[in-house]
């Protein structure tokens, strides 16, 4: 059996670090992800995917990501059920994050503001998709930059 999810998109709201009664760090956030195909109107629909991160991954997300940040998430799809305040049974689908990565370049992270999601969606729809670039096997890192690991 295989249950693997890989998402890349923008963080919808600022992640907030919480902890369980046993002290485990946890955060939940949503990722806005465009679909691969445009709809009848020529626009790409956007899905908002709920993500849960635990322990070190949760701390990493809360420290380095904010609303509008490009994020890449690897994990698995999980479902859970609960009973709402009216007694109705509800089912929730969410991604359990195993690994989280920066989705954009450092300059993208530095220039992010508090713009809403529609700004990012509109920008993506107005700009033509770029062809993939050749990636070098070695990346030069500026040793003066603070690295998260």
PDB file of C-alpha atoms in Angstrom:
ATOM      1  CA  UNK A   1       0.000   0.000   0.000  1.00  0.00           C
ATOM      2  CA  UNK A   2       1.124   3.537  -0.665  1.00  0.00           C
ATOM      3  CA  UNK A   3       0.001   6.777   0.958  1.00  0.00           C
ATOM      4  CA  UNK A   4       2.269   9.621  -0.149  1.00  0.00           C
ATOM      5  CA  UNK A   5       1.343  13.278  -0.575  1.00  0.00           C
ATOM      6  CA  UNK A   6       3.594  15.952  -2.063  1.00  0.00           C
ATOM      7  CA  UNK A   7       2.321  19.554  -2.100  1.00  0.00           C
ATOM      8  CA  UNK A   8       3.826  22.847  -3.124  1.00  0.00           C
ATOM      9  CA  UNK A   9       1.991  26.103  -2.644  1.00  0.00           C
ATOM     10  CA  UNK A  10       1.544  29.112  -0.402  1.00  0.00           C
ATOM     11  CA  UNK A  11       0.801  29.078   3.325  1.00  0.00           C
ATOM     12  CA  UNK A  12      -2.741  30.435   3.790  1.00  0.00           C
ATOM     13  CA  UNK A  13      -2.375  31.774   7.352  1.00  0.00           C
ATOM     14  CA  UNK A  14       0.420  32.193   9.908  1.00  0.00           C
ATOM     15  CA  UNK A  15       1.113  28.849  11.614  1.00  0.00           C
ATOM     16  CA  UNK A  16       0.726  28.924  15.412  1.00  0.00           C
ATOM     17  CA  UNK A  17       2.763  26.583  17.611  1.00  0.00           C
ATOM     18  CA  UNK A  18       0.703  24.711  20.205  1.00  0.00           C
ATOM     19  CA  UNK A  19       1.502  21.811  22.478  1.00  0.00           C
ATOM     20  CA  UNK A  20      -0.380  18.746  23.626  1.00  0.00           C
ATOM     21  CA  UNK A  21      -0.906  17.990  27.337  1.00  0.00           C
ATOM     22  CA  UNK A  22       2.116  15.676  27.116  1.00  0.00           C
ATOM     23  CA  UNK A  23       4.248  18.560  25.749  1.00  0.00           C
ATOM     24  CA  UNK A  24       4.497  17.562  22.073  1.00  0.00           C
ATOM     25  CA  UNK A  25       4.677  20.557  19.705  1.00  0.00           C
ATOM     26  CA  UNK A  26       1.994  20.698  17.003  1.00  0.00           C
ATOM     27  CA  UNK A  27       0.794  23.175  14.401  1.00  0.00           C
ATOM     28  CA  UNK A  28      -1.922  23.158  11.765  1.00  0.00           C
ATOM     29  CA  UNK A  29      -1.973  25.292   8.644  1.00  0.00           C
ATOM     30  CA  UNK A  30      -3.413  25.235   5.145  1.00  0.00           C
ATOM     31  CA  UNK A  31      -1.590  25.312   1.810  1.00  0.00           C
ATOM     32  CA  UNK A  32      -3.144  26.945  -1.278  1.00  0.00           C
ATOM     33  CA  UNK A  33      -2.344  24.723  -4.267  1.00  0.00           C
ATOM     34  CA  UNK A  34      -3.334  25.357  -7.896  1.00  0.00           C
ATOM     35  CA  UNK A  35      -4.709  22.477  -9.914  1.00  0.00           C
ATOM     36  CA  UNK A  36      -2.828  21.338 -13.029  1.00  0.00           C
ATOM     37  CA  UNK A  37      -5.627  22.079 -15.489  1.00  0.00           C
ATOM     38  CA  UNK A  38      -7.530  25.294 -16.065  1.00  0.00           C
ATOM     39  CA  UNK A  39     -11.307  25.331 -15.789  1.00  0.00           C
ATOM     40  CA  UNK A  40     -13.821  26.431 -18.425  1.00  0.00           C
ATOM     41  CA  UNK A  41     -13.000  30.085 -17.695  1.00  0.00           C
ATOM     42  CA  UNK A  42      -9.259  29.533 -18.308  1.00  0.00           C
ATOM     43  CA  UNK A  43      -8.349  29.977 -14.644  1.00  0.00           C
ATOM     44  CA  UNK A  44      -6.731  27.330 -12.516  1.00  0.00           C
ATOM     45  CA  UNK A  45      -8.884  26.396  -9.527  1.00  0.00           C
ATOM     46  CA  UNK A  46      -7.167  26.516  -6.131  1.00  0.00           C
ATOM     47  CA  UNK A  47      -7.496  23.876  -3.418  1.00  0.00           C
ATOM     48  CA  UNK A  48      -6.843  24.677   0.228  1.00  0.00           C
ATOM     49  CA  UNK A  49      -5.247  21.632   1.848  1.00  0.00           C
ATOM     50  CA  UNK A  50      -5.087  21.259   5.654  1.00  0.00           C
ATOM     51  CA  UNK A  51      -1.696  20.146   7.028  1.00  0.00           C
ATOM     52  CA  UNK A  52      -0.641  19.009  10.518  1.00  0.00           C
ATOM     53  CA  UNK A  53       3.005  19.039  11.627  1.00  0.00           C
ATOM     54  CA  UNK A  54       4.372  17.616  14.875  1.00  0.00           C
ATOM     55  CA  UNK A  55       7.408  18.129  17.108  1.00  0.00           C
ATOM     56  CA  UNK A  56      10.540  19.467  15.344  1.00  0.00           C
ATOM     57  CA  UNK A  57       8.698  19.859  12.056  1.00  0.00           C
ATOM     58  CA  UNK A  58       6.038  21.985  13.775  1.00  0.00           C
ATOM     59  CA  UNK A  59       8.699  24.168  15.381  1.00  0.00           C
ATOM     60  CA  UNK A  60      10.489  24.553  12.021  1.00  0.00           C
ATOM     61  CA  UNK A  61       7.252  25.573  10.256  1.00  0.00           C
ATOM     62  CA  UNK A  62       6.333  28.145  12.908  1.00  0.00           C
ATOM     63  CA  UNK A  63       9.830  29.637  12.940  1.00  0.00           C
ATOM     64  CA  UNK A  64      10.449  29.966   9.183  1.00  0.00           C
ATOM     65  CA  UNK A  65       7.041  30.167   7.475  1.00  0.00           C
ATOM     66  CA  UNK A  66       4.293  32.771   7.515  1.00  0.00           C
ATOM     67  CA  UNK A  67       1.203  33.638   5.511  1.00  0.00           C
ATOM     68  CA  UNK A  68       2.147  33.757   1.825  1.00  0.00           C
ATOM     69  CA  UNK A  69       5.378  31.738   2.140  1.00  0.00           C
ATOM     70  CA  UNK A  70       6.114  29.190  -0.565  1.00  0.00           C
ATOM     71  CA  UNK A  71       6.199  25.768   1.080  1.00  0.00           C
ATOM     72  CA  UNK A  72       6.773  22.194  -0.037  1.00  0.00           C
ATOM     73  CA  UNK A  73       5.269  19.441   2.115  1.00  0.00           C
ATOM     74  CA  UNK A  74       5.851  15.686   1.952  1.00  0.00           C
ATOM     75  CA  UNK A  75       3.639  13.465   4.042  1.00  0.00           C
ATOM     76  CA  UNK A  76       0.634  11.181   4.058  1.00  0.00           C
ATOM     77  CA  UNK A  77      -3.123  11.650   3.923  1.00  0.00           C
ATOM     78  CA  UNK A  78      -4.980  10.883   7.128  1.00  0.00           C
ATOM     79  CA  UNK A  79      -8.632  10.916   8.076  1.00  0.00           C
ATOM     80  CA  UNK A  80     -10.207  11.356  11.474  1.00  0.00           C
ATOM     81  CA  UNK A  81     -13.757  11.585  12.694  1.00  0.00           C
ATOM     82  CA  UNK A  82     -15.247  13.626  15.486  1.00  0.00           C
ATOM     83  CA  UNK A  83     -18.602  14.749  16.798  1.00  0.00           C
ATOM     84  CA  UNK A  84     -19.425  18.460  16.486  1.00  0.00           C
ATOM     85  CA  UNK A  85     -21.225  20.531  19.122  1.00  0.00           C
ATOM     86  CA  UNK A  86     -24.605  19.630  17.575  1.00  0.00           C
ATOM     87  CA  UNK A  87     -23.891  15.900  17.814  1.00  0.00           C
ATOM     88  CA  UNK A  88     -23.238  15.411  14.085  1.00  0.00           C
ATOM     89  CA  UNK A  89     -20.426  13.066  13.053  1.00  0.00           C
ATOM     90  CA  UNK A  90     -17.770  14.817  10.952  1.00  0.00           C
ATOM     91  CA  UNK A  91     -14.889  13.440   8.920  1.00  0.00           C
ATOM     92  CA  UNK A  92     -11.704  15.431   8.316  1.00  0.00           C
ATOM     93  CA  UNK A  93      -9.024  14.813   5.692  1.00  0.00           C
ATOM     94  CA  UNK A  94      -5.598  16.313   6.397  1.00  0.00           C
ATOM     95  CA  UNK A  95      -1.977  15.835   5.413  1.00  0.00           C
ATOM     96  CA  UNK A  96       0.332  14.602   8.150  1.00  0.00           C
ATOM     97  CA  UNK A  97       3.614  16.382   7.309  1.00  0.00           C
ATOM     98  CA  UNK A  98       6.730  14.227   7.443  1.00  0.00           C
ATOM     99  CA  UNK A  99       9.080  16.727   5.777  1.00  0.00           C
ATOM    100  CA  UNK A 100       8.713  20.430   5.074  1.00  0.00           C
ATOM    101  CA  UNK A 101      10.957  22.403   2.727  1.00  0.00           C
ATOM    102  CA  UNK A 102      11.304  25.982   1.539  1.00  0.00           C
ATOM    103  CA  UNK A 103       9.398  26.285  -1.719  1.00  0.00           C
ATOM    104  CA  UNK A 104      11.006  29.433  -3.124  1.00  0.00           C
ATOM    105  CA  UNK A 105      14.357  31.157  -3.271  1.00  0.00           C
ATOM    106  CA  UNK A 106      15.814  33.141  -0.401  1.00  0.00           C
ATOM    107  CA  UNK A 107      14.927  36.402  -2.180  1.00  0.00           C
ATOM    108  CA  UNK A 108      11.289  35.230  -2.370  1.00  0.00           C
ATOM    109  CA  UNK A 109      11.286  34.684   1.394  1.00  0.00           C
ATOM    110  CA  UNK A 110      12.829  38.095   2.090  1.00  0.00           C
ATOM    111  CA  UNK A 111      10.328  40.033  -0.031  1.00  0.00           C
ATOM    112  CA  UNK A 112       7.153  38.423   1.323  1.00  0.00           C
ATOM    113  CA  UNK A 113       4.640  40.764   2.834  1.00  0.00           C
ATOM    114  CA  UNK A 114       1.233  40.349   4.394  1.00  0.00           C
ATOM    115  CA  UNK A 115      -0.606  40.125   1.082  1.00  0.00           C
ATOM    116  CA  UNK A 116      -3.707  37.991   0.897  1.00  0.00           C
ATOM    117  CA  UNK A 117      -3.956  34.733  -1.081  1.00  0.00           C
ATOM    118  CA  UNK A 118      -5.843  36.296  -3.989  1.00  0.00           C
ATOM    119  CA  UNK A 119      -2.797  38.442  -4.781  1.00  0.00           C
ATOM    120  CA  UNK A 120      -0.647  35.319  -5.170  1.00  0.00           C
ATOM    121  CA  UNK A 121      -3.286  33.524  -7.194  1.00  0.00           C
ATOM    122  CA  UNK A 122      -3.749  36.527  -9.503  1.00  0.00           C
ATOM    123  CA  UNK A 123       0.004  36.864  -9.986  1.00  0.00           C
ATOM    124  CA  UNK A 124       0.289  33.180 -10.847  1.00  0.00           C
ATOM    125  CA  UNK A 125      -2.524  33.426 -13.388  1.00  0.00           C
ATOM    126  CA  UNK A 126      -1.084  36.541 -15.065  1.00  0.00           C
ATOM    127  CA  UNK A 127       2.470  35.288 -15.368  1.00  0.00           C
ATOM    128  CA  UNK A 128       3.237  32.637 -17.964  1.00  0.00           C
ATOM    129  CA  UNK A 129       4.653  29.417 -16.587  1.00  0.00           C
ATOM    130  CA  UNK A 130       8.412  29.254 -16.900  1.00  0.00           C
ATOM    131  CA  UNK A 131      10.235  26.317 -18.402  1.00  0.00           C
ATOM    132  CA  UNK A 132      12.132  24.197 -15.882  1.00  0.00           C
ATOM    133  CA  UNK A 133      15.713  25.305 -15.469  1.00  0.00           C
ATOM    134  CA  UNK A 134      18.750  23.072 -15.463  1.00  0.00           C
ATOM    135  CA  UNK A 135      19.790  22.428 -11.872  1.00  0.00           C
ATOM    136  CA  UNK A 136      23.465  22.172 -10.958  1.00  0.00           C
ATOM    137  CA  UNK A 137      24.563  19.295  -8.771  1.00  0.00           C
ATOM    138  CA  UNK A 138      26.339  21.651  -6.376  1.00  0.00           C
ATOM    139  CA  UNK A 139      24.872  24.694  -4.695  1.00  0.00           C
ATOM    140  CA  UNK A 140      27.023  27.497  -3.297  1.00  0.00           C
ATOM    141  CA  UNK A 141      25.944  28.557   0.184  1.00  0.00           C
ATOM    142  CA  UNK A 142      26.843  31.887   1.771  1.00  0.00           C
ATOM    143  CA  UNK A 143      28.329  30.918   5.149  1.00  0.00           C
ATOM    144  CA  UNK A 144      27.130  34.198   6.711  1.00  0.00           C
ATOM    145  CA  UNK A 145      23.482  33.211   6.300  1.00  0.00           C
ATOM    146  CA  UNK A 146      21.692  31.580   9.211  1.00  0.00           C
ATOM    147  CA  UNK A 147      20.715  28.046   8.223  1.00  0.00           C
ATOM    148  CA  UNK A 148      17.782  26.239   9.870  1.00  0.00           C
ATOM    149  CA  UNK A 149      19.721  22.985  10.340  1.00  0.00           C
TER     150      UNK A 149
END
